[in-house]
Amino acid sequence: MSETAEAPAPSNPTRRKRTAAIGSLVALGLAASAVFGVQTALGGTATAARAIAAPASDPAVVFGGRGGYGWGPGTLPGSGSTGSSTVAAATEATADQLVGVVDVTTVLGYENGEAAGTGMVLTSDGEVLTNNHVVEGATSITVTVLSTGVSYEATVVGTDPTDDVAVLQLSDASGLDTVQADDDAVAVGDAVTAVGNAGGAAGTSAAAGTVTALDQSITATDESGQDAEQLTGLIEIAADVEAGDSGGPLYDAEGEVVGMDTAASSTGGQAYAIPIATALSIAEQITSGVDDETVHQGYPAFLGVSVQSGATGGAAVAGVVAGGPADQAGLTAGDVVTAVGGSTVTAAEDVSAALAGLDPGDEVTVTWTDATGRSQTATVTLATGPAD
């Protein structure tokens, strides 16, 4: 690797499926590497993916949304909770089902890619609810209101990666129609319809189905089986949910939103949604300014350096983003970071921990050992990183 890696321009986006590590399942869309101000894709196309494995008694499932390619109607894998059942093919969403629904498209500037998903308008001035994985890694976001066709630039208000929830704010929006949430909980056997940007293609799909189980837990990992993440309390449905549906509404028979589409099996027959009451509760925390171990406000602080553990006396620099804070300070590949903000660094995660409480625009002191063994220190101003 050269000492300074250029951040690739998103002029030639690549759409791809995410591949699950278990069985024949595929994920529901584009994969994006998480960037936490420390690690980033430094060239080429990112291949990090997130697969989801259900509890031992259930089939494995995968994250929904983020563009990519879908699949046709299929047969539910046998499972302890649903058994085997054929589901109907998704149809085109009606005008009523499009009210308050948006397409979310993102540029993954550090990964030379783009992603697509769905969202729901919560306020008339453009507050939008979606899945965190729909916007993860985004350097720019465009949201299109499906009922009007009008597009807006959007920014991240905040995210909850642990629960896979994000809130966006549309720029200069007003008078928007909003989705209508149902105050009542769903029950097993209820008829539901999942609506979203299936396949990232033109048009919006509506996948009719049935609630098959409640309070379900699934485990998310990347395609290598690492970075496990647990999602709990989910609604399980039998429906033809496809790639790009993530962040979209799950309607009940009265046309009110009871959940947010989040995950599905590769056959398109079994899917999962976050209960809308849960998603809205998290959204309220985000918009009220909560900033803790799970809820993060805005965009992360960005140092622009990729580090790895294993170096003696610190974290080895694998590469730096051209023009980023680390590059401007003089760090290059092969250096070893020994301290950040006065905190000693002995492994890559120590750099992340030192930056976790900082914001874009904050100044932080970085100490490193260069290739000659000389210790150097510089004060850098942290940049704004991609959504996390």
CSV table of C-alpha atoms in Angstrom, one decimal:
chain,number,residue,atom,x,y,z
A,1,MET,CA,0.0,0.0,0.0
A,2,SER,CA,1.3,3.5,-0.8
A,3,GLU,CA,1.8,5.9,2.0
A,4,THR,CA,-1.3,7.9,1.2
A,5,ALA,CA,-4.4,6.3,-0.3
A,6,GLU,CA,-6.8,8.4,-2.3
A,7,ALA,CA,-10.4,8.2,-1.2
A,8,PRO,CA,-12.1,6.9,-4.3
A,9,ALA,CA,-14.7,9.1,-6.0
A,10,PRO,CA,-18.2,7.7,-6.3
A,11,SER,CA,-18.4,8.3,-10.0
A,12,ASN,CA,-18.6,4.6,-10.9
A,13,PRO,CA,-20.9,3.1,-8.2
A,14,THR,CA,-21.0,-0.7,-7.9
A,15,ARG,CA,-24.2,-2.5,-6.9
A,16,ARG,CA,-23.8,-5.9,-5.3
A,17,LYS,CA,-25.5,-8.4,-3.2
A,18,ARG,CA,-24.4,-9.1,0.4
A,19,THR,CA,-23.7,-12.7,0.9
A,20,ALA,CA,-24.5,-14.5,4.1
A,21,ALA,CA,-22.0,-16.8,5.7
A,22,ILE,CA,-24.7,-19.4,6.5
A,23,GLY,CA,-26.5,-21.7,4.1
A,24,SER,CA,-27.7,-20.4,0.7
A,25,LEU,CA,-28.9,-17.1,2.1
A,26,VAL,CA,-28.0,-13.7,0.5
A,27,ALA,CA,-28.4,-10.3,2.1
A,28,LEU,CA,-30.8,-7.7,0.9
A,29,GLY,CA,-28.6,-5.2,-0.6
A,30,LEU,CA,-25.4,-3.2,-0.8
A,31,ALA,CA,-22.8,-3.6,1.9
A,32,ALA,CA,-20.9,-0.7,3.4
A,33,SER,CA,-17.9,-0.8,5.6
A,34,ALA,CA,-18.4,1.1,8.9
A,35,VAL,CA,-16.2,4.1,9.3
A,36,PHE,CA,-15.7,5.2,12.9
A,37,GLY,CA,-13.1,7.9,12.3
A,38,VAL,CA,-10.4,5.3,12.6
A,39,GLN,CA,-10.9,2.7,10.0
A,40,THR,CA,-12.1,3.2,6.4
A,41,ALA,CA,-11.9,1.5,3.0
A,42,LEU,CA,-8.9,3.1,1.5
A,43,GLY,CA,-9.4,2.1,-2.1
A,44,GLY,CA,-11.4,-0.1,-4.4
A,45,THR,CA,-14.9,-1.5,-3.7
A,46,ALA,CA,-15.8,-2.4,-0.1
A,47,THR,CA,-16.9,-5.9,0.4
A,48,ALA,CA,-17.9,-5.9,4.0
A,49,ALA,CA,-21.3,-7.4,4.5
A,50,ARG,CA,-23.7,-8.2,7.3
A,51,ALA,CA,-25.5,-11.5,7.5
A,52,ILE,CA,-28.1,-12.4,10.1
A,53,ALA,CA,-28.5,-15.7,11.8
A,54,ALA,CA,-31.7,-16.4,13.6
A,55,PRO,CA,-31.9,-18.4,16.8
A,56,ALA,CA,-30.9,-22.1,16.5
A,57,SER,CA,-34.5,-23.2,16.0
A,58,ASP,CA,-35.1,-20.7,13.1
A,59,PRO,CA,-33.6,-20.3,9.6
A,60,ALA,CA,-30.8,-17.8,9.1
A,61,VAL,CA,-31.9,-14.4,7.7
A,62,VAL,CA,-30.1,-11.4,6.4
A,63,PHE,CA,-30.3,-7.6,6.6
A,64,GLY,CA,-32.8,-6.0,4.3
A,65,GLY,CA,-32.4,-2.9,2.2
A,66,ARG,CA,-29.5,-1.0,0.7
A,67,GLY,CA,-30.1,-1.6,-3.0
A,68,GLY,CA,-28.7,-4.7,-4.6
A,69,TYR,CA,-30.9,-7.3,-6.1
A,70,GLY,CA,-33.9,-9.1,-4.8
A,71,TRP,CA,-35.5,-12.4,-5.6
A,72,GLY,CA,-38.9,-13.7,-6.5
A,73,PRO,CA,-41.5,-15.4,-4.3
A,74,GLY,CA,-40.3,-18.4,-2.5
A,75,THR,CA,-41.1,-21.0,0.1
A,76,LEU,CA,-40.4,-20.4,3.8
A,77,PRO,CA,-37.6,-22.6,5.1
A,78,GLY,CA,-38.8,-25.0,7.8
A,79,SER,CA,-38.5,-23.4,11.2
A,80,GLY,CA,-39.8,-23.9,14.7
A,81,SER,CA,-41.9,-20.8,14.5
A,82,THR,CA,-43.4,-20.7,11.0
A,83,GLY,CA,-43.1,-24.1,9.3
A,84,SER,CA,-43.2,-24.1,5.5
A,85,SER,CA,-45.6,-21.9,3.6
A,86,THR,CA,-45.7,-20.3,0.1
A,87,VAL,CA,-46.1,-16.5,0.0
A,88,ALA,CA,-47.6,-14.4,-2.7
A,89,ALA,CA,-45.5,-12.3,-5.1
A,90,ALA,CA,-45.1,-8.6,-4.3
A,91,THR,CA,-47.3,-6.2,-6.3
A,92,GLU,CA,-47.0,-2.5,-7.0
A,93,ALA,CA,-47.8,-0.3,-4.0
A,94,THR,CA,-51.0,1.7,-4.2
A,95,ALA,CA,-51.1,5.5,-3.9
A,96,ASP,CA,-52.3,5.2,-0.3
A,97,GLN,CA,-49.4,3.0,0.6
A,98,LEU,CA,-46.9,5.6,-0.8
A,99,VAL,CA,-48.1,8.4,1.5
A,100,GLY,CA,-45.2,9.3,3.8
A,101,VAL,CA,-42.9,6.8,2.2
A,102,VAL,CA,-39.5,7.8,0.7
A,103,ASP,CA,-36.7,6.2,-1.3
A,104,VAL,CA,-33.3,6.7,0.3
A,105,THR,CA,-30.2,6.7,-1.9
A,106,THR,CA,-26.7,7.2,-0.6
A,107,VAL,CA,-23.2,7.7,-2.0
A,108,LEU,CA,-20.5,5.7,-0.1
A,109,GLY,CA,-17.7,8.1,-0.9
A,110,TYR,CA,-15.0,6.1,0.8
A,111,GLU,CA,-16.1,2.8,-0.8
A,112,ASN,CA,-16.7,3.8,-4.4
A,113,GLY,CA,-20.3,2.7,-4.2
A,114,GLU,CA,-23.9,3.6,-3.6
A,115,ALA,CA,-26.7,2.2,-1.6
A,116,ALA,CA,-30.5,2.3,-1.6
A,117,GLY,CA,-33.3,1.7,0.8
A,118,THR,CA,-36.6,3.1,2.1
A,119,GLY,CA,-37.7,5.5,4.8
A,120,MET,CA,-40.8,7.0,6.4
A,121,VAL,CA,-41.7,10.7,6.9
A,122,LEU,CA,-42.4,11.5,10.6
A,123,THR,CA,-42.9,15.2,10.4
A,124,SER,CA,-44.1,17.7,7.8
A,125,ASP,CA,-40.8,19.5,7.8
A,126,GLY,CA,-38.9,16.4,6.7
A,127,GLU,CA,-37.8,14.2,9.6
A,128,VAL,CA,-37.4,10.7,8.2
A,129,LEU,CA,-37.1,7.3,10.0
A,130,THR,CA,-35.1,4.5,8.4
A,131,ASN,CA,-32.7,1.6,9.3
A,132,ASN,CA,-29.2,2.5,10.4
A,133,HIS,CA,-27.8,0.0,7.9
A,134,VAL,CA,-29.5,1.9,5.0
A,135,VAL,CA,-27.3,5.0,5.6
A,136,GLU,CA,-24.2,3.4,7.2
A,137,GLY,CA,-21.1,4.6,5.4
A,138,ALA,CA,-22.9,7.4,3.6
A,139,THR,CA,-21.0,10.5,2.6
A,140,SER,CA,-24.1,12.0,1.0
A,141,ILE,CA,-27.8,11.1,1.1
A,142,THR,CA,-30.7,11.9,-1.3
A,143,VAL,CA,-34.3,11.2,-0.3
A,144,THR,CA,-37.2,11.1,-2.8
A,145,VAL,CA,-40.8,11.5,-1.6
A,146,LEU,CA,-42.7,8.9,-3.5
A,147,SER,CA,-46.1,10.5,-3.5
A,148,THR,CA,-44.7,13.7,-5.1
A,149,GLY,CA,-41.5,12.6,-6.8
A,150,VAL,CA,-39.6,15.6,-5.2
A,151,SER,CA,-36.0,14.9,-4.1
A,152,TYR,CA,-34.2,16.4,-1.2
A,153,GLU,CA,-30.7,16.4,0.2
A,154,ALA,CA,-30.6,14.8,3.6
A,155,THR,CA,-28.4,14.8,6.7
A,156,VAL,CA,-28.1,12.3,9.5
A,157,VAL,CA,-29.7,13.6,12.7
A,158,GLY,CA,-28.5,10.6,14.7
A,159,THR,CA,-28.2,6.8,14.6
A,160,ASP,CA,-28.6,3.8,16.9
A,161,PRO,CA,-26.5,1.1,15.3
A,162,THR,CA,-27.3,-1.3,18.1
A,163,ASP,CA,-31.0,-1.3,17.3
A,164,ASP,CA,-30.6,-0.5,13.6
A,165,VAL,CA,-32.5,2.8,13.7
A,166,ALA,CA,-31.6,6.2,12.1
A,167,VAL,CA,-33.3,9.6,11.7
A,168,LEU,CA,-32.6,11.9,8.8
A,169,GLN,CA,-33.5,15.5,8.2
A,170,LEU,CA,-34.5,16.7,4.7
A,171,SER,CA,-33.1,20.0,3.6
A,172,ASP,CA,-35.7,22.8,3.1
A,173,ALA,CA,-38.7,20.5,3.3
A,174,SER,CA,-42.2,21.6,4.4
A,175,GLY,CA,-45.8,20.5,4.0
A,176,LEU,CA,-44.9,16.8,3.7
A,177,ASP,CA,-47.4,14.1,4.3
A,178,THR,CA,-46.5,11.7,7.1
A,179,VAL,CA,-47.0,8.0,7.8
A,180,GLN,CA,-49.7,7.0,10.3
A,181,ALA,CA,-48.5,4.8,13.1
A,182,ASP,CA,-50.8,2.3,14.8
A,183,ASP,CA,-51.0,2.5,18.5
A,184,ASP,CA,-52.1,-1.1,18.9
A,185,ALA,CA,-49.6,-4.0,18.9
A,186,VAL,CA,-49.9,-6.7,16.2
A,187,ALA,CA,-50.8,-10.3,16.9
A,188,VAL,CA,-49.8,-13.6,15.3
A,189,GLY,CA,-52.0,-14.2,12.3
A,190,ASP,CA,-52.6,-10.5,11.5
A,191,ALA,CA,-52.5,-9.6,7.8
A,192,VAL,CA,-49.7,-7.1,7.0
A,193,THR,CA,-48.1,-5.6,4.0
A,194,ALA,CA,-44.4,-4.6,3.7
A,195,VAL,CA,-43.8,-1.7,1.3
A,196,GLY,CA,-40.4,-0.5,0.1
A,197,ASN,CA,-37.8,0.1,-2.6
A,198,ALA,CA,-37.5,-3.6,-3.5
A,199,GLY,CA,-34.4,-4.3,-5.7
A,200,GLY,CA,-33.5,-0.7,-5.8
A,201,ALA,CA,-35.5,-0.6,-9.1
A,202,ALA,CA,-38.1,1.8,-10.4
A,203,GLY,CA,-41.4,1.5,-8.6
A,204,THR,CA,-42.3,0.6,-5.1
A,205,SER,CA,-43.4,-2.9,-4.1
A,206,ALA,CA,-46.1,-4.1,-1.7
A,207,ALA,CA,-45.6,-7.5,-0.2
A,208,ALA,CA,-48.7,-8.9,1.5
A,209,GLY,CA,-48.2,-11.4,4.2
A,210,THR,CA,-49.0,-12.6,7.7
A,211,VAL,CA,-47.5,-12.1,11.2
A,212,THR,CA,-46.0,-15.5,12.1
A,213,ALA,CA,-44.2,-14.7,15.4
A,214,LEU,CA,-43.4,-11.9,17.8
A,215,ASP,CA,-40.5,-10.8,20.0
A,216,GLN,CA,-37.9,-12.6,17.8
A,217,SER,CA,-34.1,-12.3,18.1
A,218,ILE,CA,-31.6,-12.4,15.3
A,219,THR,CA,-27.8,-12.1,15.2
A,220,ALA,CA,-26.1,-9.9,12.6
A,221,THR,CA,-22.5,-10.4,11.5
A,222,ASP,CA,-20.4,-9.4,8.6
A,223,GLU,CA,-19.9,-11.9,5.8
A,224,SER,CA,-16.8,-13.3,7.5
A,225,GLY,CA,-18.8,-14.1,10.6
A,226,GLN,CA,-17.3,-11.3,12.6
A,227,ASP,CA,-18.7,-8.1,14.3
A,228,ALA,CA,-21.8,-9.9,15.7
A,229,GLU,CA,-24.7,-7.7,16.5
A,230,GLN,CA,-28.0,-8.8,18.2
A,231,LEU,CA,-31.4,-7.4,17.2
A,232,THR,CA,-34.3,-8.3,19.5
A,233,GLY,CA,-38.0,-7.8,19.9
A,234,LEU,CA,-38.7,-8.2,16.1
A,235,ILE,CA,-42.0,-9.0,14.3
A,236,GLU,CA,-41.6,-12.1,12.1
A,237,ILE,CA,-43.7,-12.2,9.0
A,238,ALA,CA,-44.3,-14.4,6.0
A,239,ALA,CA,-44.0,-12.1,3.0
A,240,ASP,CA,-42.0,-11.5,-0.2
A,241,VAL,CA,-39.7,-8.8,1.2
A,242,GLU,CA,-36.8,-8.0,-1.1
A,243,ALA,CA,-33.6,-6.0,-1.3
A,244,GLY,CA,-34.2,-2.3,-0.7
A,245,ASP,CA,-37.3,-2.7,1.4
A,246,SER,CA,-35.3,-1.9,4.6
A,247,GLY,CA,-36.6,1.2,6.4
A,248,GLY,CA,-40.0,0.9,4.7
A,249,PRO,CA,-43.4,0.6,6.5
A,250,LEU,CA,-45.0,-2.6,7.5
A,251,TYR,CA,-48.8,-1.8,7.3
A,252,ASP,CA,-51.6,-3.6,9.1
A,253,ALA,CA,-55.0,-4.3,7.5
A,254,GLU,CA,-56.2,-0.8,8.2
A,255,GLY,CA,-53.2,0.8,6.4
A,256,GLU,CA,-51.5,2.0,9.6
A,257,VAL,CA,-47.8,1.4,10.2
A,258,VAL,CA,-47.0,-1.4,12.7
A,259,GLY,CA,-43.3,-1.9,12.0
A,260,MET,CA,-40.2,-1.0,10.0
A,261,ASP,CA,-39.0,-3.6,7.5
A,262,THR,CA,-35.5,-4.7,8.5
A,263,ALA,CA,-34.5,-8.3,7.5
A,264,ALA,CA,-35.5,-11.3,5.3
A,265,SER,CA,-34.5,-14.7,4.1
A,266,SER,CA,-33.0,-15.2,0.7
A,267,THR,CA,-36.1,-17.0,-0.5
A,268,GLY,CA,-38.1,-13.8,0.0
A,269,GLY,CA,-40.6,-15.7,2.1
A,270,GLN,CA,-39.7,-14.9,5.7
A,271,ALA,CA,-39.0,-11.4,7.0
A,272,TYR,CA,-38.5,-9.3,10.1
A,273,ALA,CA,-39.6,-5.8,11.2
A,274,ILE,CA,-38.8,-3.6,14.1
A,275,PRO,CA,-42.1,-2.8,15.9
A,276,ILE,CA,-43.0,0.8,15.1
A,277,ALA,CA,-43.4,1.7,18.8
A,278,THR,CA,-39.8,0.6,19.4
A,279,ALA,CA,-38.5,2.5,16.4
A,280,LEU,CA,-40.3,5.7,17.3
A,281,SER,CA,-39.1,5.6,20.9
A,282,ILE,CA,-35.5,5.4,19.6
A,283,ALA,CA,-36.2,8.2,17.1
A,284,GLU,CA,-37.5,10.4,19.9
A,285,GLN,CA,-34.3,9.8,21.9
A,286,ILE,CA,-32.3,10.7,18.8
A,287,THR,CA,-34.2,13.9,18.1
A,288,SER,CA,-34.2,14.9,21.8
A,289,GLY,CA,-30.4,14.9,21.8
A,290,VAL,CA,-29.5,11.7,23.6
A,291,ASP,CA,-25.9,10.8,23.0
A,292,ASP,CA,-24.7,7.6,24.8
A,293,GLU,CA,-23.3,4.2,24.2
A,294,THR,CA,-26.1,3.3,21.7
A,295,VAL,CA,-27.5,6.6,20.4
A,296,HIS,CA,-25.2,8.8,18.4
A,297,GLN,CA,-25.8,12.3,17.3
A,298,GLY,CA,-25.0,13.5,13.8
A,299,TYR,CA,-21.9,12.3,12.0
A,300,PRO,CA,-18.8,10.9,13.7
A,301,ALA,CA,-15.5,12.6,14.2
A,302,PHE,CA,-13.1,11.4,11.5
A,303,LEU,CA,-9.3,11.1,11.8
A,304,GLY,CA,-8.9,9.5,8.4
A,305,VAL,CA,-6.5,6.7,9.3
A,306,SER,CA,-6.8,2.9,9.1
A,307,VAL,CA,-5.1,1.2,12.0
A,308,GLN,CA,-4.5,-2.4,13.0
A,309,SER,CA,-3.4,-4.1,16.2
A,310,GLY,CA,-0.2,-6.2,16.4
A,311,ALA,CA,2.5,-3.4,16.3
A,312,THR,CA,4.8,-3.2,19.2
A,313,GLY,CA,4.0,-0.3,21.4
A,314,GLY,CA,0.8,0.9,19.6
A,315,ALA,CA,-1.5,0.6,16.6
A,316,ALA,CA,0.1,0.2,13.2
A,317,VAL,CA,-1.1,2.6,10.5
A,318,ALA,CA,-2.2,0.7,7.4
A,319,GLY,CA,-3.1,3.8,5.4
A,320,VAL,CA,-4.4,7.3,5.6
A,321,VAL,CA,-7.1,9.1,3.6
A,322,ALA,CA,-5.6,11.7,1.3
A,323,GLY,CA,-6.3,15.2,2.6
A,324,GLY,CA,-7.7,14.0,5.9
A,325,PRO,CA,-6.6,15.1,9.3
A,326,ALA,CA,-4.1,12.3,9.7
A,327,ASP,CA,-2.6,13.0,6.3
A,328,GLN,CA,-2.3,16.7,7.0
A,329,ALA,CA,-0.5,15.9,10.3
A,330,GLY,CA,2.1,13.8,8.5
A,331,LEU,CA,1.1,10.3,9.4
A,332,THR,CA,1.9,7.7,6.8
A,333,ALA,CA,1.5,3.9,6.3
A,334,GLY,CA,3.9,2.1,8.5
A,335,ASP,CA,3.8,4.6,11.4
A,336,VAL,CA,2.7,3.4,14.8
A,337,VAL,CA,0.1,5.4,16.8
A,338,THR,CA,1.1,5.5,20.5
A,339,ALA,CA,-1.4,8.0,22.0
A,340,VAL,CA,-4.5,9.9,21.1
A,341,GLY,CA,-5.8,12.8,23.2
A,342,GLY,CA,-3.5,11.9,26.0
A,343,SER,CA,-4.7,8.3,26.1
A,344,THR,CA,-2.1,5.6,25.6
A,345,VAL,CA,-2.7,3.4,22.5
A,346,THR,CA,-1.7,-0.3,22.5
A,347,ALA,CA,-4.2,-1.6,20.0
A,348,ALA,CA,-6.5,-0.4,17.2
A,349,GLU,CA,-9.6,-0.3,19.5
A,350,ASP,CA,-7.8,2.2,21.7
A,351,VAL,CA,-7.8,4.7,18.9
A,352,SER,CA,-11.6,4.2,18.4
A,353,ALA,CA,-12.1,4.6,22.2
A,354,ALA,CA,-10.1,7.8,22.3
A,355,LEU,CA,-12.2,9.3,19.5
A,356,ALA,CA,-15.6,8.1,20.6
A,357,GLY,CA,-16.4,11.1,22.8
A,358,LEU,CA,-15.2,13.7,20.3
A,359,ASP,CA,-17.0,15.6,17.6
A,360,PRO,CA,-16.1,16.9,14.1
A,361,GLY,CA,-14.2,20.1,14.5
A,362,ASP,CA,-12.7,19.1,17.9
A,363,GLU,CA,-8.9,19.3,18.2
A,364,VAL,CA,-7.0,16.2,19.5
A,365,THR,CA,-3.3,15.5,20.0
A,366,VAL,CA,-2.0,12.4,18.2
A,367,THR,CA,1.4,10.9,19.0
A,368,TRP,CA,3.1,8.3,16.8
A,369,THR,CA,6.4,6.7,16.0
A,370,ASP,CA,7.6,7.0,12.4
A,371,ALA,CA,9.6,4.5,10.3
A,372,THR,CA,12.9,5.8,11.7
A,373,GLY,CA,11.8,5.2,15.3
A,374,ARG,CA,11.3,8.9,16.1
A,375,SER,CA,8.4,9.9,18.2
A,376,GLN,CA,6.2,12.7,16.7
A,377,THR,CA,3.2,14.7,18.0
A,378,ALA,CA,0.7,16.8,16.2
A,379,THR,CA,-2.6,18.5,17.1
A,380,VAL,CA,-5.2,17.8,14.4
A,381,THR,CA,-8.7,19.1,13.8
A,382,LEU,CA,-11.1,16.1,13.3
A,383,ALA,CA,-13.2,16.1,10.1
A,384,THR,CA,-16.7,14.9,9.6
A,385,GLY,CA,-16.9,11.2,8.8
A,386,PRO,CA,-19.5,9.1,7.0
A,387,ALA,CA,-22.6,8.0,8.8
A,388,ASP,CA,-22.0,5.2,11.3
